[in-house]
XYZ file of C-alpha atoms in Angstrom:
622
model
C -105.081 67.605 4.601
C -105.598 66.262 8.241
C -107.364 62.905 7.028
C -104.064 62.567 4.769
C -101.672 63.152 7.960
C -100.113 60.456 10.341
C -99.178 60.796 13.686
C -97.180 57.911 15.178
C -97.232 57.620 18.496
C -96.815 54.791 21.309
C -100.248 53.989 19.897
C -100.909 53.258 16.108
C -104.584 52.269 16.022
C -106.717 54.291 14.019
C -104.559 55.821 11.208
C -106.355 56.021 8.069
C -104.357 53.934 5.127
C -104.228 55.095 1.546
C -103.847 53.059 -1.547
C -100.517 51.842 -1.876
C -98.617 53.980 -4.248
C -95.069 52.330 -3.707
C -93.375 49.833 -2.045
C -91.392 50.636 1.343
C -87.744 50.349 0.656
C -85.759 47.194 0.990
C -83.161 49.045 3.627
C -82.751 51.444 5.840
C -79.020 53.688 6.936
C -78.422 53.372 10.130
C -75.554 54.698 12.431
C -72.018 52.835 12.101
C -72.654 50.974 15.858
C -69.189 51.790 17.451
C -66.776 48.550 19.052
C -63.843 49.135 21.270
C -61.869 46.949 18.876
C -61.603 45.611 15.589
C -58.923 43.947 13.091
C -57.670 47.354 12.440
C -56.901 47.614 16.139
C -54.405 43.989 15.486
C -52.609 45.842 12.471
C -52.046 49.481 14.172
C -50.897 47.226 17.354
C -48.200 45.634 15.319
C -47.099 48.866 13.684
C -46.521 50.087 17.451
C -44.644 47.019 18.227
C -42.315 47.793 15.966
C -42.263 51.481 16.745
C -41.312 50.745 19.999
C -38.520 48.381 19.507
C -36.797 50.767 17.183
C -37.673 53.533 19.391
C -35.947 51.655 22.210
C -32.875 51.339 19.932
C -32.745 55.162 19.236
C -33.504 56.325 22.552
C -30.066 53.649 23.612
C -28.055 55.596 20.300
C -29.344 59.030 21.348
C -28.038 58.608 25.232
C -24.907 57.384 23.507
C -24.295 60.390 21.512
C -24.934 62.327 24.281
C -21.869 60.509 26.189
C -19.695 60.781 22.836
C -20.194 64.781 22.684
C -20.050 64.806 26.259
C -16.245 63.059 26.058
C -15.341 65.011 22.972
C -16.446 68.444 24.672
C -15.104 68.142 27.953
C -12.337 65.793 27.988
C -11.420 65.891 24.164
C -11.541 62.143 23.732
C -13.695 60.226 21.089
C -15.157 57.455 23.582
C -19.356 56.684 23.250
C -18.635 55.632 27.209
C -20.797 57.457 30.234
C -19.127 60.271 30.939
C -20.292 62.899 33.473
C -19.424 67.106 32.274
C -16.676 68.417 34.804
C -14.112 70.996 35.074
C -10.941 68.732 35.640
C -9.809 68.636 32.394
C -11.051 72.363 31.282
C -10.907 74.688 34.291
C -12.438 77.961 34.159
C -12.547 77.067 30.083
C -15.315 75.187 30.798
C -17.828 78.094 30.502
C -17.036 78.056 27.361
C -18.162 74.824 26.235
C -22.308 75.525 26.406
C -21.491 78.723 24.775
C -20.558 76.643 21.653
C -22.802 74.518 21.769
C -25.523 76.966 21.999
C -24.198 78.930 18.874
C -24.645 75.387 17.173
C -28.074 75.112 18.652
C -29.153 78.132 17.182
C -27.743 77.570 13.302
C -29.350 74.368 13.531
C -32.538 76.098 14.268
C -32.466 78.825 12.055
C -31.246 77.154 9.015
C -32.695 73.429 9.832
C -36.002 73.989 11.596
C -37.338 76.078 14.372
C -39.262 73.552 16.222
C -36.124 71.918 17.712
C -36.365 74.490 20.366
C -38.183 73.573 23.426
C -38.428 70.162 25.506
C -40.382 68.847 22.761
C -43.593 67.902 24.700
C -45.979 70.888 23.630
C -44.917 70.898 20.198
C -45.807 67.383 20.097
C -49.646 68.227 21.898
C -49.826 70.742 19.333
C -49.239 68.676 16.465
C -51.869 66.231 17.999
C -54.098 68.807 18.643
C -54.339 71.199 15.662
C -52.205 69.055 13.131
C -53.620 65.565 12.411
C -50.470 64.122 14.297
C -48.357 65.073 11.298
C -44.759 66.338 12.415
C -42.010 66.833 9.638
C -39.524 63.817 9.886
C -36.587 65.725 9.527
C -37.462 66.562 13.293
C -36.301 62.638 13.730
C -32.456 63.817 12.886
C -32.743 67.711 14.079
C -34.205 67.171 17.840
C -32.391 64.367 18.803
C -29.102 65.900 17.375
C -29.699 69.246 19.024
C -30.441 67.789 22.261
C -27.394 66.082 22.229
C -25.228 68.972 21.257
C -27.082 71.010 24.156
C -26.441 68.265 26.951
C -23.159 67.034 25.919
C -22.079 70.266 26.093
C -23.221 70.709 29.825
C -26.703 71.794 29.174
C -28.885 70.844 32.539
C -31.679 69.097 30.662
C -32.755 65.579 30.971
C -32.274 62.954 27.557
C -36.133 61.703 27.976
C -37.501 64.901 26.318
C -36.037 64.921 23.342
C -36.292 60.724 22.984
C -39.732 61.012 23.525
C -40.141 63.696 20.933
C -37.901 61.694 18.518
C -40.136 58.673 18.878
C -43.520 60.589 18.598
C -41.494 61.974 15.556
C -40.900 58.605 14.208
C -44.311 57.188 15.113
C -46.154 60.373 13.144
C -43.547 59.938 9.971
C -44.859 55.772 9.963
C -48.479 57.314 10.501
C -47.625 59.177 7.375
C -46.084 56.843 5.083
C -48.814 54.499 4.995
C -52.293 54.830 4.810
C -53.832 55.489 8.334
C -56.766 57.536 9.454
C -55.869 60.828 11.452
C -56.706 59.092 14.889
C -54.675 55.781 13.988
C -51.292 58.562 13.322
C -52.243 60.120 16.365
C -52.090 56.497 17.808
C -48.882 55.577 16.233
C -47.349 59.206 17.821
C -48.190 58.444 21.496
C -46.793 54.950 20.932
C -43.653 56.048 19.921
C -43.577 58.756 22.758
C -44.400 56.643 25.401
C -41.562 53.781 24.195
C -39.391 56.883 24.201
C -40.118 57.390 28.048
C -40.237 53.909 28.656
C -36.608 53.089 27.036
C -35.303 55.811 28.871
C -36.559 55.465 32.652
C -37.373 51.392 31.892
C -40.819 52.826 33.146
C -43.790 51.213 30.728
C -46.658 51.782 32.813
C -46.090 55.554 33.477
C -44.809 55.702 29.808
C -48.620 54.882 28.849
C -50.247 56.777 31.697
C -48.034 59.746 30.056
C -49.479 58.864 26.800
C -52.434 59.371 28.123
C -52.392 62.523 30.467
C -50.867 64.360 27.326
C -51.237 63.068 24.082
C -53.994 61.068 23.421
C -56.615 63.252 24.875
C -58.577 59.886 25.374
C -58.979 56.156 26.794
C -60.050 53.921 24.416
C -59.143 50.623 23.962
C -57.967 51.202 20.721
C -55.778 53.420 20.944
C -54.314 52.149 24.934
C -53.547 48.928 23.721
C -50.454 49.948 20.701
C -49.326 52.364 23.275
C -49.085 49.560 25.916
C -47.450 47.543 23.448
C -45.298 49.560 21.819
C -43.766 50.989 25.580
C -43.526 47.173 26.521
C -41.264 46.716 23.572
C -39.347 49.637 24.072
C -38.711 48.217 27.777
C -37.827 44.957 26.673
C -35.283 46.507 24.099
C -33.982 48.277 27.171
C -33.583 45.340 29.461
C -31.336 43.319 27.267
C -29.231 46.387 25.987
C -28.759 48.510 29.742
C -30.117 45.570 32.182
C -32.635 45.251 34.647
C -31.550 47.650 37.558
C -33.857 50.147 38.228
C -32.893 54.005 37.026
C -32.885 55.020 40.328
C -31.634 52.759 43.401
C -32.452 53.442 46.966
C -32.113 51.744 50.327
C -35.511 49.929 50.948
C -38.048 51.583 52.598
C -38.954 50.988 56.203
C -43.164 50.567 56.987
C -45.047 54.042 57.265
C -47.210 55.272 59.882
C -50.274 57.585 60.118
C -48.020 60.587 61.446
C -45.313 60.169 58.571
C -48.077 59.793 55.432
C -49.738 63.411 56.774
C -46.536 64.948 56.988
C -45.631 63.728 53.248
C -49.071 65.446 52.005
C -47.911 68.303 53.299
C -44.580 67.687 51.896
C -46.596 67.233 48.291
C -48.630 70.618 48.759
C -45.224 72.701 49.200
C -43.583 71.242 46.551
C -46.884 72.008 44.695
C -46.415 75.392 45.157
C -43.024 75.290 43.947
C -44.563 73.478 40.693
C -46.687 76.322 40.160
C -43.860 79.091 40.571
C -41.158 77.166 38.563
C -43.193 77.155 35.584
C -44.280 80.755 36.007
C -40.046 81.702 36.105
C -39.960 79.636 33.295
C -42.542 81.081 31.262
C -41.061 84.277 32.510
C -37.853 83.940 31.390
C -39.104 83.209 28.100
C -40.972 86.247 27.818
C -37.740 88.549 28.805
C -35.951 86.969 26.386
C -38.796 87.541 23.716
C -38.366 91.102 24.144
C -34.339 91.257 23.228
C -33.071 93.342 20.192
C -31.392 90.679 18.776
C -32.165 87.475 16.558
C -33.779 84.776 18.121
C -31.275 82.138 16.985
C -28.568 83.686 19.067
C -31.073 83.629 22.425
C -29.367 80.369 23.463
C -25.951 81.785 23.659
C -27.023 84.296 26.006
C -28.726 81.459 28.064
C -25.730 79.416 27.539
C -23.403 81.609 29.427
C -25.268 81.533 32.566
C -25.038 77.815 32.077
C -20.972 78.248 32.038
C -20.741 80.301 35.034
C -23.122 78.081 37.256
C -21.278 74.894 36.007
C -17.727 76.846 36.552
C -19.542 77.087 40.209
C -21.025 73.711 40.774
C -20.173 70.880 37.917
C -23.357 68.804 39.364
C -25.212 71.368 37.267
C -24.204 70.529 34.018
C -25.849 68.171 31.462
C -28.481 65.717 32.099
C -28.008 64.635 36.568
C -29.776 61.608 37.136
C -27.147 60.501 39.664
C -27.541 63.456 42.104
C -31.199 62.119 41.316
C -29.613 59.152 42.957
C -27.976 61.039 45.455
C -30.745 62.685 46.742
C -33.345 59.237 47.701
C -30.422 57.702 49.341
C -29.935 61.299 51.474
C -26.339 61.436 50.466
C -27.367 64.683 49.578
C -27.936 66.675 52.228
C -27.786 70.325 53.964
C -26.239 73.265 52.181
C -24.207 71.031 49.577
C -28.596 69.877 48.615
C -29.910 73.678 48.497
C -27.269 75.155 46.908
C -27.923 71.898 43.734
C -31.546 73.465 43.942
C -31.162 76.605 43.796
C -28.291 76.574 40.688
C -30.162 74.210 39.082
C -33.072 75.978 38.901
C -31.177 79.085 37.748
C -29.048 77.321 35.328
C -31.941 75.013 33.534
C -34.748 77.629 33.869
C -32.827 80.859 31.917
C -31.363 78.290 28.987
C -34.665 76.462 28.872
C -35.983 79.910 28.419
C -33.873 81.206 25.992
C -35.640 78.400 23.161
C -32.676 75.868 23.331
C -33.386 72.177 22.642
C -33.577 70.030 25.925
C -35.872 68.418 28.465
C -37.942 69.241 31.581
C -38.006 65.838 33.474
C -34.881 65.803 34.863
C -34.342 69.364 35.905
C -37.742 68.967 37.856
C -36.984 65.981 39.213
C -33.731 67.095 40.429
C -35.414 70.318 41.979
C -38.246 68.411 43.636
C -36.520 65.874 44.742
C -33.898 68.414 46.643
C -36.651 70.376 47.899
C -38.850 67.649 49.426
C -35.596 65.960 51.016
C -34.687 69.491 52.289
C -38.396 70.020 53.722
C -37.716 65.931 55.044
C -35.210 66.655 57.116
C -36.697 69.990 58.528
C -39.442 67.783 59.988
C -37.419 64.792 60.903
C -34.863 67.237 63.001
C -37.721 69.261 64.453
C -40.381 67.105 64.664
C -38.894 63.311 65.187
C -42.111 61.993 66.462
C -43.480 62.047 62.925
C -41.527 59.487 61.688
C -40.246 61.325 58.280
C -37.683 59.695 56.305
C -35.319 62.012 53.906
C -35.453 59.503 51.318
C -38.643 59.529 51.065
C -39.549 62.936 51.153
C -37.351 63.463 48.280
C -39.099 60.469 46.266
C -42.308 62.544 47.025
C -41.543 65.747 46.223
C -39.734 64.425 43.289
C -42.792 63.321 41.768
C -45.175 65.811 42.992
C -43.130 68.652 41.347
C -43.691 66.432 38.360
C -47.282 66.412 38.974
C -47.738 70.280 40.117
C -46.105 71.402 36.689
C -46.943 68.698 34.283
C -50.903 67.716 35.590
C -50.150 64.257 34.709
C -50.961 62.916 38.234
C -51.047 59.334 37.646
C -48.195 59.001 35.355
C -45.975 60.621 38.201
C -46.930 58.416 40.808
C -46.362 55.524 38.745
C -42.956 56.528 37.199
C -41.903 57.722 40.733
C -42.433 53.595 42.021
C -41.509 52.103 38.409
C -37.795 53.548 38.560
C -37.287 53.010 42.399
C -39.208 49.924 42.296
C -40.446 50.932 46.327
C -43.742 49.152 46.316
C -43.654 50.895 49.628
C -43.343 54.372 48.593
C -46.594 54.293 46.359
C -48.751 55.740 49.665
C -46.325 58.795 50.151
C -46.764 58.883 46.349
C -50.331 59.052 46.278
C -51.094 61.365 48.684
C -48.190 63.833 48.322
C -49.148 63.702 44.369
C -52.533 64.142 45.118
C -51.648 67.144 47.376
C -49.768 68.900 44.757
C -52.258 68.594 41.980
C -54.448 69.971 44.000
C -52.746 72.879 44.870
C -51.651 73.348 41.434
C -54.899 73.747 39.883
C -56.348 75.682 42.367
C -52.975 78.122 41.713
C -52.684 77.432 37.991
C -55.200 77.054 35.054
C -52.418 75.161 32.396
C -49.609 73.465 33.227
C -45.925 73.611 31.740
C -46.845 71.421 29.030
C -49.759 73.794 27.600
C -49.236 77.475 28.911
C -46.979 77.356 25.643
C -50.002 76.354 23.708
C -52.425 78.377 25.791
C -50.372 81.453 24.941
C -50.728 80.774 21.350
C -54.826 81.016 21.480
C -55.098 77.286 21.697
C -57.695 75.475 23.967
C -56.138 72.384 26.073
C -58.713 70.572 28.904
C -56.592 67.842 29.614
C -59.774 66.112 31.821
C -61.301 63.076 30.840
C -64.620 61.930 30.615
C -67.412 59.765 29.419
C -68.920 60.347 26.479
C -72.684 61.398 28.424
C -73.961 61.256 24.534
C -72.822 57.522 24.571
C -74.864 56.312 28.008
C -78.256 57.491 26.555
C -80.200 55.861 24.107
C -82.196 57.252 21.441
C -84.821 55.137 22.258
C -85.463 56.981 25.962
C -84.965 60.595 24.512
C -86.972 60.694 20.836
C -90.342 61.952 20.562
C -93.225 59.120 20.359
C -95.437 61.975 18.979
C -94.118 61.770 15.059
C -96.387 63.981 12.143
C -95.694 61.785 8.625
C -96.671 62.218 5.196
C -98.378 59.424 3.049
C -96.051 58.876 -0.307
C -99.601 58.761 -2.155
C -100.509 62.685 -0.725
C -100.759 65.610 -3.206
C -98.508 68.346 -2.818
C -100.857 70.740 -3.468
C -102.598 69.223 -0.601
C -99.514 69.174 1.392
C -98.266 72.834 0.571
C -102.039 73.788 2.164
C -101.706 72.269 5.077
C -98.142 73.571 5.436
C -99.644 76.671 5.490
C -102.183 76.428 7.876
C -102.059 76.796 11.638
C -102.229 73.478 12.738
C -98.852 72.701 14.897
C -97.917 69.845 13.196
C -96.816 71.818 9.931
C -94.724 73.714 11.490
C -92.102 70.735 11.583
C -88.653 70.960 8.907
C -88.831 67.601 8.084
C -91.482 64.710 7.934
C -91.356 60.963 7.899
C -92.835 59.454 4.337
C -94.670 56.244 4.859
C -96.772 54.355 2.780
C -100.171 52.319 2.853
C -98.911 49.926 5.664
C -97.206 52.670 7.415
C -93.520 51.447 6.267
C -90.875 54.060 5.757
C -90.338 54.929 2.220
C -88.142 58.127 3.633
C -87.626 61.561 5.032
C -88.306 64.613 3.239
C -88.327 68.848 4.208
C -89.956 72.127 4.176
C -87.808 72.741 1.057
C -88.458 69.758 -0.326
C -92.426 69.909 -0.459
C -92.102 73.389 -1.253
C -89.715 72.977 -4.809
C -91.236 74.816 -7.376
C -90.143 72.867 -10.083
C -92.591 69.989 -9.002
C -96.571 70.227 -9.742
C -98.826 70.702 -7.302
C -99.982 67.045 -8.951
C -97.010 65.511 -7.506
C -96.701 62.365 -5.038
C -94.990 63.359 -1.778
C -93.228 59.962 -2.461
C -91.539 61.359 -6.100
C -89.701 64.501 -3.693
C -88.384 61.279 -1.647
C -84.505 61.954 -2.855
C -82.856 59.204 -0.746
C -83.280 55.980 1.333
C -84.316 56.583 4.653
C -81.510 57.628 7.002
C -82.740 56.485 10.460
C -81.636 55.307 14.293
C -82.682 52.099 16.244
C -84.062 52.816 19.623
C -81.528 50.844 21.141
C -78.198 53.236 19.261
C -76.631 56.256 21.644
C -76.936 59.355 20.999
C -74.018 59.942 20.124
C -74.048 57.402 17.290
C -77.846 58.948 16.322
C -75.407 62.450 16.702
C -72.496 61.388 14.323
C -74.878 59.891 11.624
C -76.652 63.289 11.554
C -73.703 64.725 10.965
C -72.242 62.237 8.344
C -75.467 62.430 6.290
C -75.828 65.718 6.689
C -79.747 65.180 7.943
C -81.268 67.457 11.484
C -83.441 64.273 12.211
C -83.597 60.887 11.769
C -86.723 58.824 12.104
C -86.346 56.469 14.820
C -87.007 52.467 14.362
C -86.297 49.214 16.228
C -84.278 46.693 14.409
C -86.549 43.908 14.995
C -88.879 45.706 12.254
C -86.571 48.836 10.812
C -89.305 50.225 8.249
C -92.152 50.853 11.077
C -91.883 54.749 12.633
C -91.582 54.623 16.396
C -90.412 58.106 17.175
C -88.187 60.833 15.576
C -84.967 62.814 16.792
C -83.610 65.900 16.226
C -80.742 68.588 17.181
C -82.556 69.986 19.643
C -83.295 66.441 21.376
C -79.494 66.153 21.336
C -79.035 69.419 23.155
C -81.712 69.075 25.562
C -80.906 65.709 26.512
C -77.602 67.184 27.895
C -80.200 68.507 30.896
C -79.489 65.989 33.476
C -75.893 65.986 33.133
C -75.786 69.827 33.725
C -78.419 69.585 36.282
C -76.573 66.556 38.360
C -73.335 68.690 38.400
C -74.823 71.855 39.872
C -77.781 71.991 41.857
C -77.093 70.023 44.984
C -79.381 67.031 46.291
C -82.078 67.867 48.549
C -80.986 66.440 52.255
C -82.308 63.429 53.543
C -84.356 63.904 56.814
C -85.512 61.235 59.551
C -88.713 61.851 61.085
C -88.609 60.336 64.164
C -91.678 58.688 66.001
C -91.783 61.905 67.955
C -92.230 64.224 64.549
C -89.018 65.984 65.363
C -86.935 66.394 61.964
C -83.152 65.076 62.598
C -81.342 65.806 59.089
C -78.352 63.844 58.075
């Protein structure tokens, strides 16, 4: 058998040729070679577009029935005008009011569908994660109608978690009406989200950043680009129906110094720390109320009647807040009137929040970071002047690095924190007091308060992102050069011998089939050459069951990786397109593991130091 065998290696010279038995074959199947874009990308973009502009009309009708069962609950008129839950019209009744609304809550969720509960966000990473994108569109009608009953009825949860469940809602239910691939729904989802968040907060930028910090689990071009769209549409739909004023106003912001950007990072680390002990509370509370003797559909009444009392204590409390939000950057807000918002608020969102009501987290944590990093501002600026610490700012920073502590979406709070101030001067505080508290967070907390829920529940969230290493290696630097083939002309009685012999070639599962001229005719296995069925008498060539399935030098790994595992093949015969039937190497599994190596090896051993040798042979080591 060893005159009959081939092995192809850098160098071909010398390998005997047979007769030629049969032809190589006219084509070979090579990977799919993967582009950022296509014409798909155009048609899934347009879908967003229009996702987003009717997203940016329900997030506007949403917000307005929040106002009308705001008016009808606390003031008993029928009026779809802003209106802000107080306790002039009701008194002391007004504890009441979130009790009701509760006991709605919880008939909606027990006889319309559970998953209304919660601030939306992690249900919608679940359905990403572990269900093809695919949420039931009645959630479209039951979340947004629940939320509204909970915050028009004084619940202290902000409108952008439910709108930017609603629109994920009614991106999935598109994704599901016509025919889309999995990743295209999950596409479609994340660009209604994000126009959710951007028609909300007028915030595009960090609406996409949002996108894709939570939802996507990627950044690829085609998927980034709907999103982008689909948020800029939703933005545009909110400029001409709210206007162009930013969400939040504040005075201008004077020019920073050295002093005042430290003291802000350590602004951002303490309100990290907060991050990480709100979301334990909250996850604690949850767990209490997990434990009661009664139905879970009646949790949010209990919830709701803290919700009473606070509000019967301090009104700012109730329903959604943005304008103590307001309040706070412009340090109207200040002293005992600021900690005692903080500390109610806290109490009031984090027990209903707990109790499986429907509402949002943004606003709540907004509300308490931005308290706590003006109430930390004006420690320093009364006690240490010199440093130059304004109050507005150190609210704008700790408002959006209590964002980033909890949520781990570090870039999207940055961005949203300058998007609905509009501060271009702020974005340094920003950075580095954002940077500060993600830090801290993850050195205090493994998951954030968008996946402990999902953590909890035995799923697996790693919210980093990184290159594909499979995809910046070619097959053509990994495969072996060293390649044992079989002539199509062999015996297999021949073959079966030598398969049983010693040599180290036979111990290969699979084998290139060439012919006379050493073109490919195909691939074929230890099972293969080994079928009882066929005669010893047999050409290697007539067990050939397929056209070759091969890589080009010049493919990634992980295109050589996915066409393994769409053919179902351990190793493909590696060629270069410039002549796709001639053998210049082979890979297998195990090439694809080991060539993970370097990767593993440049992220934990450390580089040797570099040392100077001086013209004195002393050693100086930098």
């Amino acid at each position: 058998m060893a005159e009959r065998e081939i092995r192809i290696s850098s160098r071909t010279d010398g390998i005997p040729v047979a007769p030629s038995m049969r032809p190589a074959l006219e084509s070979v199947n090579a990977p799919y070679e993967y582009g950022p874009v296509n014409q798909r990308v155009t048609y899934i973009a347009g879908l967003a577009i229009a996702i987003g502009i009717l997203a940016g009309f329900i997030a506007e009708a949403l917000l307005r029935l929040i106002f009308l069962i705001t008016n009808i609950a606390f003031y008993g008129r029928i009026s779809f005008e802003e209106s802000i839950p107080g306790t002039q019209e009701l008194g002391a009744w007004v504890m009441v009011v979130p009790v009701v609304g509760a006991a709605i809550i919880g008939l909606m969720a027990r006889y319309g569908s559970r998953a209304i509960r919660g601030h939306g966000i992690p249900e919608v990473m679940e359905r990403v994660l572990y269900g093809k994108s695919r949420i039931p569109p009645r959630l479209m009608f039951l979340k947004p109608l629940s939320a509204a009953v909970a915050i028009g009825t004084g619940g202290p949860f902000g409108a952008e978690g439910p709108i930017i469940a609603t629109g994920g809602a009614f991106g999935s239910f598109v994704g599901q009406i016509i025919s889309v691939t999995a990743d295209e729904r999950k596409t479609l989802l994340a660009a209604g989200a994000a126009a959710g968040m951007a028609a909300t907060f007028g915030s595009p930028v960090s609406a996409v950043l949002l996108a894709v910090e939570l939802l996507l689990f990627e950044y690829r071009p085609r998927s980034i680009i709907p999103v982008a769209l689909a948020a800029s549409a939703a933005t545009a739909v909110r400029f001409i129906l709210v206007g162009f004023d930013p969400v939040f106003s504040m005075p201008d912001l004077a020019p920073l110094t050295g002093s005042s950007i430290a003291a802000y990072v350590v602004i951002g680390a303490l309100v990290g720390v907060a991050s990480v002990w709100v979301t334990r509370a909250v996850y604690a509370i949850e767990d209490r109320f997990e434990r009661l003797p009664i139905p879970w559909y009646w949790w949010p009444v209990l919830g709701a009647i803290v919700v009473g009392v606070v509000g019967y204590i301090d009104p700012r409390t109730l329903g959604v807040g943005y304008y103590n939000i307001e309040h706070i950057l412009t340090g109207d807000l200040i002293g005992t009137a600021l900690v005692t918002l903080i500390v109610l608020k806290f109490i009031s969102w984090s027990i209903y929040l707990g109790s499986g009501t429907s509402g949002g987290t943004l606003a709540p944590l907004f509300t308490i970071g931005g308290g706590l990093g003006a109430f930390l501002g004006s420690l320093l600026a009364g006690y240490a002047p010199a440093l130059g610490v304004e109050i507005g700012v150190a609210g704008l920073v700790g408002m959006a690095a209590i964002f980033a502590g909890a949520s781990h979406a570090f870039l999207a709070s940055v961005v949203f924190a300058f998007e609905t101030t509009r501060q271009p001067m702020g974005l340094l505080p920003l950075l580095a007091g954002c940077g500060a508290a993600y830090l801290v967070s993850l050195l205090m907390m493994r998951h954030s308060i968008m996946t402990e829920k999902l953590a909890r529940r035995g799923t697996s969230v790693q919210t980093e992102y990184g290159v594909d290493y499979l995809t910046q290696v070619l097959v053509g630097d990994v495969a072996s050069r060293n390649v044992v083939a079989l002539y199509g002309s062999d015996r297999l009685g021949s073959v079966r011998e030598w398969l049983r012999s010693e040599d180290e070639g036979a111990t290969h599962h699979g084998f290139p089939v060439v012919d006379d001229e050493r073109n490919l005719i195909g691939v074929v296995t230890h099972r293969d050459l080994l079928d009882s069925t066929k005669s010893p008498d047999s050409l290697v060539r007539e067990v050939v069951k397929r056209a070759p399935v091969v890589a080009y030098t010049d493919n990634s790994l992980r295109e050589a990786a996915d066409h393994m595992v769409q053919e179902h093949v351990g190793r493909l015969p590696v060629v270069k397109r410039e002549s796709p039937k001639k053998v210049v190497g082979i890979i297998t599994r195990s090439d694809l593991l080991m060539a993970h190596r370097p990767r593993i090896e440049a992220a934990r051993q450390p580089e040797r130091r570099l040392t100077i040798v001086h013209h004195d042979r002393r050693n100086v080591t930098t």
